[in-house]
Structures are given as C-alpha cells and as structure tokens.
Amino acid sequence: MSEHHTRAELFRSQHTAGSPLVLVNAWDAASARIVAAAGVRAVATTSAGVAWSLGASDGDVLGRDVAVELIGRITAAVSLPVTADIESGYGATPAEVGVTARAVIDAGAVGVNVEDARRGAGPPLRDVPDQCARIGAVRGAADAAGLALFVNARIDTFLSGAGDVDETVARARAYLAAGADGIFVPGVVDPVTIRVLVQAVPAPLNVLAGPGAPTVDELARLGVARVSLGSSVAEAAYAVARRAADEALGAGTYGALADALDYGRLNELMR
C-alpha cells in the first residue's frame, strides 16, 4: 500500500465520536508545519485563508489550478494526512467538481470539504439533488483513483440562516447516500443542538469552534467526531499584522510583536 493510501486510511480512522479530531486550519506551508509541530494528528486547509494568502476573496473566487498548487505545497510540507477545503468544488458542474477532486487527490490530499453554499443571486443553498450530484462526482473521482478519500459534506443551513435542524438532518442523510463520509455543520455552538445532530446524523459530525464555543472536551462528551477552527486562525494571524501596523504608525511602538515566534525556530521548521 502506498504512503498516500496509508495516510488516507489513517485519516479516516481518526474520526471517532467522543474523541474528536482537532483541526487547526492552515493556509500555507509554514502554518501547516507550525500546527504539525504543535502535535495535531492531521492538517486541514482553510479555503478563506488560502484565498486571502493568494490575493483573492473567499467564496468560489479562487481558481482551481492556483488552489490545487497551494494544496500540493502543504501536502509536501508535512508527513501528516492533509484534508483540503475546496469550497463548493471550484467548478460550475458536477463533472468539473470531479476534475477538482482528482486534482486534489493527485496533489496528495486524503480528504476534502465540499460545501452546499450557493454564491451570488438566488437561494443561499444549492438544491439537494444538485449537491448530491457534486458529492457523487467527488466520490467517483476518489473511486477511480482507488483512494479512500474522506468526503466531508459541509451544510450551511445554520451559517446562512436558511434552515433548521430538520433541514440539516435531511440534507445530511441525502449527502451521505450520495457518497459523503462525514457531515460538517458550521454555525452551531449550542450544546443541545449539537447533541441532537450527533444523534440524528449517522456519520461523524464536524463542528466549527472558536471563542464562545464549547471546549474540545465538552464537544467530545456531546459525541462530536471532528472539531475545526476554520478561518479564525488565519484571521487572528492577520489581526497581528493590523495591530502592528496601527501601533507603528500611531504610537510608534512595537508591542504587538512581543509574542512573535522565534526567528531561528521558525526558520529551522522550514528547512
């Protein structure tokens, strides 16, 4: 079995209800190595952080080739399993999403997030049959590659305000039938709602965490299998740049830089 296949099987096995896989999302090779050195079991990308670092806004603006190249840089930078956030698939049709999935697999990723958010005018979420076709295309690409790709279906009902628990569960069941392996529901931090979703969704549940969310231990007790920090890590990093600029241009001081990573350690990490 190839190293790629070994990582894919390892990543799949890391999704255990009650012992969640904690993902501190990275957006470039350096952030990937930093979180790997901290002891994470796998590395996940953040589509927003990736887009921002490459000069684009989040939300299906970044081109497939540029995104895949960055994913390849991250998979080459770490020996851990890497799962890639591919937004809604970098393609207008299911066939194009399948092309993206195959490119991401070839870049070394062993998991993907595919969201059902719909950008632009019209309803905020894709129709279920359309999203099922897109998920099916991802699964088809993985099967053709002979890889146990972990397909994490992101449901934006709560994040967009376009649905409730019943709608979320209905979409989850449809996406699982279409080939998804896990369900990601960002925008939910209420323990009661999380518990209901854990009990109603017959697959590993992924939640988005940050300030104000239950702790990892609390989420574990609720039965969550995966905890993602999402774009918040990149946002916090960029906030340091903003604070440093405001301080240097205002007071003329440099306090915002006081807790920086040591140059030597960071440089050594990138060798």
Short mmCIF file of C-alpha atoms in Angstrom, two decimals, residues 9-254:
data_model
loop_
_atom_site.label_atom_id
_atom_site.label_comp_id
_atom_site.label_asym_id
_atom_site.label_seq_id
_atom_site.Cartn_x
_atom_site.Cartn_y
_atom_site.Cartn_z
CA GLU A 9 -6.80 5.13 5.86
CA LEU A 10 -5.24 6.78 8.91
CA PHE A 11 -7.24 9.96 8.39
CA ARG A 12 -10.48 8.01 8.05
CA SER A 13 -9.77 6.18 11.30
CA GLN A 14 -9.25 9.45 13.17
CA HIS A 15 -12.96 10.34 13.03
CA THR A 16 -14.25 8.90 16.29
CA ALA A 17 -17.30 10.18 18.13
CA GLY A 18 -16.30 11.22 21.62
CA SER A 19 -12.61 11.52 20.75
CA PRO A 20 -12.66 14.30 18.17
CA LEU A 21 -10.01 15.02 15.61
CA VAL A 22 -8.95 18.61 16.29
CA LEU A 23 -8.01 20.56 13.17
CA VAL A 24 -6.15 23.85 13.50
CA ASN A 25 -6.65 25.00 9.92
CA ALA A 26 -3.59 26.07 7.92
CA TRP A 27 -3.31 28.21 4.81
CA ASP A 28 0.29 27.80 3.66
CA ALA A 29 3.31 25.55 4.16
CA ALA A 30 4.58 27.49 7.18
CA SER A 31 1.28 27.42 9.08
CA ALA A 32 0.96 23.71 8.22
CA ARG A 33 4.37 22.95 9.70
CA ILE A 34 3.65 25.08 12.76
CA VAL A 35 0.45 23.20 13.63
CA ALA A 36 2.10 19.88 12.80
CA ALA A 37 4.94 20.69 15.20
CA ALA A 38 2.33 21.51 17.86
CA GLY A 39 1.11 17.91 17.70
CA VAL A 40 -2.04 17.82 15.53
CA ARG A 41 -2.93 14.44 14.09
CA ALA A 42 -3.83 15.83 10.66
CA VAL A 43 -3.66 19.12 8.77
CA ALA A 44 -6.69 20.84 7.29
CA THR A 45 -6.67 23.82 4.99
CA THR A 46 -8.98 26.80 5.31
CA SER A 47 -10.35 27.95 1.96
CA ALA A 48 -10.66 31.51 3.23
CA GLY A 49 -7.08 31.63 4.50
CA VAL A 50 -5.81 30.06 1.29
CA ALA A 51 -7.72 32.55 -0.85
CA TRP A 52 -6.56 35.54 1.19
CA SER A 53 -2.93 34.42 1.08
CA LEU A 54 -3.16 34.16 -2.70
CA GLY A 55 -4.76 37.57 -3.22
CA ALA A 56 -8.41 36.54 -3.65
CA SER A 57 -11.55 36.74 -1.57
CA ASP A 58 -13.25 33.65 -0.17
CA GLY A 59 -16.37 32.30 -1.85
CA ASP A 60 -15.60 30.45 -5.09
CA VAL A 61 -13.40 33.24 -6.46
CA LEU A 62 -10.04 31.45 -6.42
CA GLY A 63 -9.21 29.39 -9.49
CA ARG A 64 -8.84 25.63 -9.29
CA ASP A 65 -5.24 25.46 -10.51
CA VAL A 66 -3.98 28.02 -8.01
CA ALA A 67 -5.83 26.35 -5.14
CA VAL A 68 -4.56 22.89 -6.05
CA GLU A 69 -0.98 24.14 -6.34
CA LEU A 70 -1.19 25.52 -2.81
CA ILE A 71 -2.66 22.25 -1.53
CA GLY A 72 0.28 20.43 -3.09
CA ARG A 73 2.72 22.71 -1.29
CA ILE A 74 1.05 21.91 2.02
CA THR A 75 0.97 18.15 1.47
CA ALA A 76 4.67 18.28 0.54
CA ALA A 77 5.47 20.24 3.70
CA VAL A 78 4.09 17.73 6.22
CA SER A 79 4.02 13.97 6.67
CA LEU A 80 0.55 14.03 8.24
CA PRO A 81 -2.73 13.40 6.44
CA VAL A 82 -4.00 16.58 4.76
CA THR A 83 -7.64 17.40 4.09
CA ALA A 84 -8.44 20.24 1.73
CA ASP A 85 -11.29 22.72 1.88
CA ILE A 86 -12.32 23.03 -1.79
CA GLU A 87 -15.26 25.39 -1.19
CA SER A 88 -18.07 24.18 -3.48
CA GLY A 89 -15.66 22.34 -5.75
CA TYR A 90 -14.14 25.03 -7.98
CA GLY A 91 -16.49 24.05 -10.78
CA ALA A 92 -19.87 25.00 -12.17
CA THR A 93 -20.94 21.42 -12.88
CA PRO A 94 -20.58 18.08 -11.11
CA ALA A 95 -18.15 16.95 -13.81
CA GLU A 96 -15.93 19.96 -13.14
CA VAL A 97 -16.07 19.26 -9.41
CA GLY A 98 -14.92 15.72 -10.20
CA VAL A 99 -11.94 17.16 -12.07
CA THR A 100 -11.11 19.25 -8.99
CA ALA A 101 -11.34 16.23 -6.71
CA ARG A 102 -8.97 14.21 -8.86
CA ALA A 103 -6.51 17.12 -8.98
CA VAL A 104 -6.65 17.47 -5.19
CA ILE A 105 -6.03 13.74 -4.79
CA ASP A 106 -3.08 13.95 -7.16
CA ALA A 107 -1.77 16.85 -5.05
CA GLY A 108 -1.63 14.50 -2.06
CA ALA A 109 -4.77 15.32 -0.08
CA VAL A 110 -6.67 12.45 1.56
CA GLY A 111 -9.82 14.37 2.45
CA VAL A 112 -11.96 17.20 1.14
CA ASN A 113 -14.65 19.55 2.39
CA VAL A 114 -17.40 20.32 -0.12
CA GLU A 115 -19.96 22.95 0.86
CA ASP A 116 -23.55 23.42 -0.29
CA ALA A 117 -23.48 27.21 -0.07
CA ARG A 118 -24.54 28.87 -3.30
CA ARG A 119 -22.86 32.16 -4.17
CA GLY A 120 -24.48 35.05 -6.00
CA ALA A 121 -28.16 35.82 -6.53
CA GLY A 122 -30.82 33.31 -5.59
CA PRO A 123 -31.21 30.87 -2.71
CA PRO A 124 -28.22 30.67 -0.35
CA LEU A 125 -28.02 26.88 -0.60
CA ARG A 126 -27.79 24.57 -3.59
CA ASP A 127 -30.70 22.28 -4.32
CA VAL A 128 -30.19 18.90 -2.69
CA PRO A 129 -30.13 16.90 -5.98
CA ASP A 130 -27.52 19.29 -7.40
CA GLN A 131 -25.32 19.00 -4.31
CA CYS A 132 -25.74 15.23 -4.26
CA ALA A 133 -24.50 15.10 -7.85
CA ARG A 134 -21.47 17.17 -6.90
CA ILE A 135 -20.68 14.93 -3.94
CA GLY A 136 -21.17 11.89 -6.15
CA ALA A 137 -18.63 13.31 -8.60
CA VAL A 138 -16.09 13.68 -5.80
CA ARG A 139 -16.72 10.13 -4.67
CA GLY A 140 -16.42 8.91 -8.24
CA ALA A 141 -13.06 10.62 -8.66
CA ALA A 142 -11.80 9.01 -5.47
CA ASP A 143 -13.05 5.58 -6.50
CA ALA A 144 -11.37 5.96 -9.89
CA ALA A 145 -8.12 6.79 -8.10
CA GLY A 146 -8.59 3.82 -5.77
CA LEU A 147 -8.26 6.10 -2.75
CA ALA A 148 -10.26 6.10 0.49
CA LEU A 149 -10.80 9.87 0.26
CA PHE A 150 -12.75 11.20 3.25
CA VAL A 151 -15.54 13.36 1.83
CA ASN A 152 -16.78 15.84 4.40
CA ALA A 153 -20.07 17.41 3.30
CA ARG A 154 -20.48 20.90 4.69
CA ILE A 155 -24.07 22.02 5.29
CA ASP A 156 -24.56 25.78 5.56
CA THR A 157 -28.11 25.80 6.89
CA PHE A 158 -27.18 27.41 10.20
CA LEU A 159 -24.38 29.60 8.90
CA SER A 160 -26.67 31.12 6.26
CA GLY A 161 -29.84 31.06 8.34
CA ALA A 162 -31.51 29.07 5.57
CA GLY A 163 -32.59 26.03 7.54
CA ASP A 164 -33.20 24.36 10.88
CA VAL A 165 -32.25 21.05 12.45
CA ASP A 166 -34.75 19.09 10.34
CA GLU A 167 -33.44 20.60 7.10
CA THR A 168 -29.87 19.96 8.20
CA VAL A 169 -30.55 16.31 9.02
CA ALA A 170 -32.44 15.78 5.76
CA ARG A 171 -29.53 17.22 3.78
CA ALA A 172 -27.02 15.20 5.78
CA ARG A 173 -28.80 11.94 5.04
CA ALA A 174 -29.05 12.77 1.34
CA TYR A 175 -25.38 13.72 1.12
CA LEU A 176 -24.31 10.55 2.90
CA ALA A 177 -26.35 8.49 0.47
CA ALA A 178 -24.59 10.34 -2.37
CA GLY A 179 -21.16 9.33 -1.11
CA ALA A 180 -20.16 11.63 1.76
CA ASP A 181 -18.36 10.14 4.75
CA GLY A 182 -18.83 12.91 7.31
CA ILE A 183 -21.03 15.93 7.91
CA PHE A 184 -19.78 19.42 8.75
CA VAL A 185 -22.29 21.88 10.22
CA PRO A 186 -20.64 25.26 10.87
CA GLY A 187 -22.55 27.89 12.81
CA VAL A 188 -23.76 25.57 15.58
CA VAL A 189 -22.33 26.00 19.08
CA ASP A 190 -25.41 25.31 21.22
CA PRO A 191 -24.80 22.02 23.08
CA VAL A 192 -28.42 20.91 22.86
CA THR A 193 -28.48 21.37 19.09
CA ILE A 194 -25.13 19.65 18.69
CA ARG A 195 -26.37 16.67 20.70
CA VAL A 196 -29.47 16.41 18.52
CA LEU A 197 -27.35 16.47 15.36
CA VAL A 198 -24.96 13.84 16.72
CA GLN A 199 -27.89 11.55 17.46
CA ALA A 200 -29.71 12.19 14.17
CA VAL A 201 -26.83 12.09 11.69
CA PRO A 202 -25.47 8.56 11.09
CA ALA A 203 -21.91 9.70 10.41
CA PRO A 204 -19.03 11.57 12.07
CA LEU A 205 -20.15 15.11 12.93
CA ASN A 206 -17.76 18.05 12.43
CA VAL A 207 -18.39 21.39 14.12
CA LEU A 208 -16.69 24.77 13.79
CA ALA A 209 -15.24 26.04 17.05
CA GLY A 210 -13.80 29.28 18.32
CA PRO A 211 -14.33 31.85 21.07
CA GLY A 212 -17.73 31.21 22.68
CA ALA A 213 -17.98 27.59 21.53
CA PRO A 214 -17.88 24.62 23.91
CA THR A 215 -14.39 23.34 24.72
CA VAL A 216 -12.97 20.33 22.91
CA ASP A 217 -13.66 18.18 25.99
CA GLU A 218 -17.27 19.36 26.09
CA LEU A 219 -17.70 18.65 22.37
CA ALA A 220 -16.22 15.21 22.92
CA ARG A 221 -18.81 14.47 25.60
CA LEU A 222 -21.52 15.53 23.14
CA GLY A 223 -20.26 12.91 20.67
CA VAL A 224 -18.60 15.21 18.13
CA ALA A 225 -16.01 13.44 15.96
CA ARG A 226 -14.20 16.41 14.43
CA VAL A 227 -13.53 19.98 15.58
CA SER A 228 -12.31 22.61 13.12
CA LEU A 229 -11.05 26.09 13.88
CA GLY A 230 -11.66 27.17 10.28
CA SER A 231 -10.57 30.59 9.06
CA SER A 232 -10.30 32.00 12.59
CA VAL A 233 -6.60 31.08 12.89
CA ALA A 234 -5.73 32.99 9.71
CA GLU A 235 -7.94 35.87 10.84
CA ALA A 236 -6.08 36.02 14.16
CA ALA A 237 -2.72 35.96 12.40
CA TYR A 238 -3.72 38.79 10.09
CA ALA A 239 -5.04 40.72 13.08
CA VAL A 240 -1.46 40.80 14.43
CA ALA A 241 -0.32 42.44 11.21
CA ARG A 242 -3.07 45.03 11.53
CA ARG A 243 -2.30 45.76 15.18
CA ALA A 244 1.42 46.06 14.43
CA ALA A 245 0.73 48.49 11.61
CA ASP A 246 -1.68 50.59 13.68
CA GLU A 247 0.78 50.73 16.57
CA ALA A 248 3.86 51.54 14.50
CA LEU A 249 2.02 54.25 12.55
CA GLY A 250 0.29 55.59 15.65
CA ALA A 251 2.21 55.43 18.90
CA GLY A 252 5.41 54.48 17.08
CA THR A 253 5.88 51.45 19.33
CA TYR A 254 6.09 47.73 18.66
#
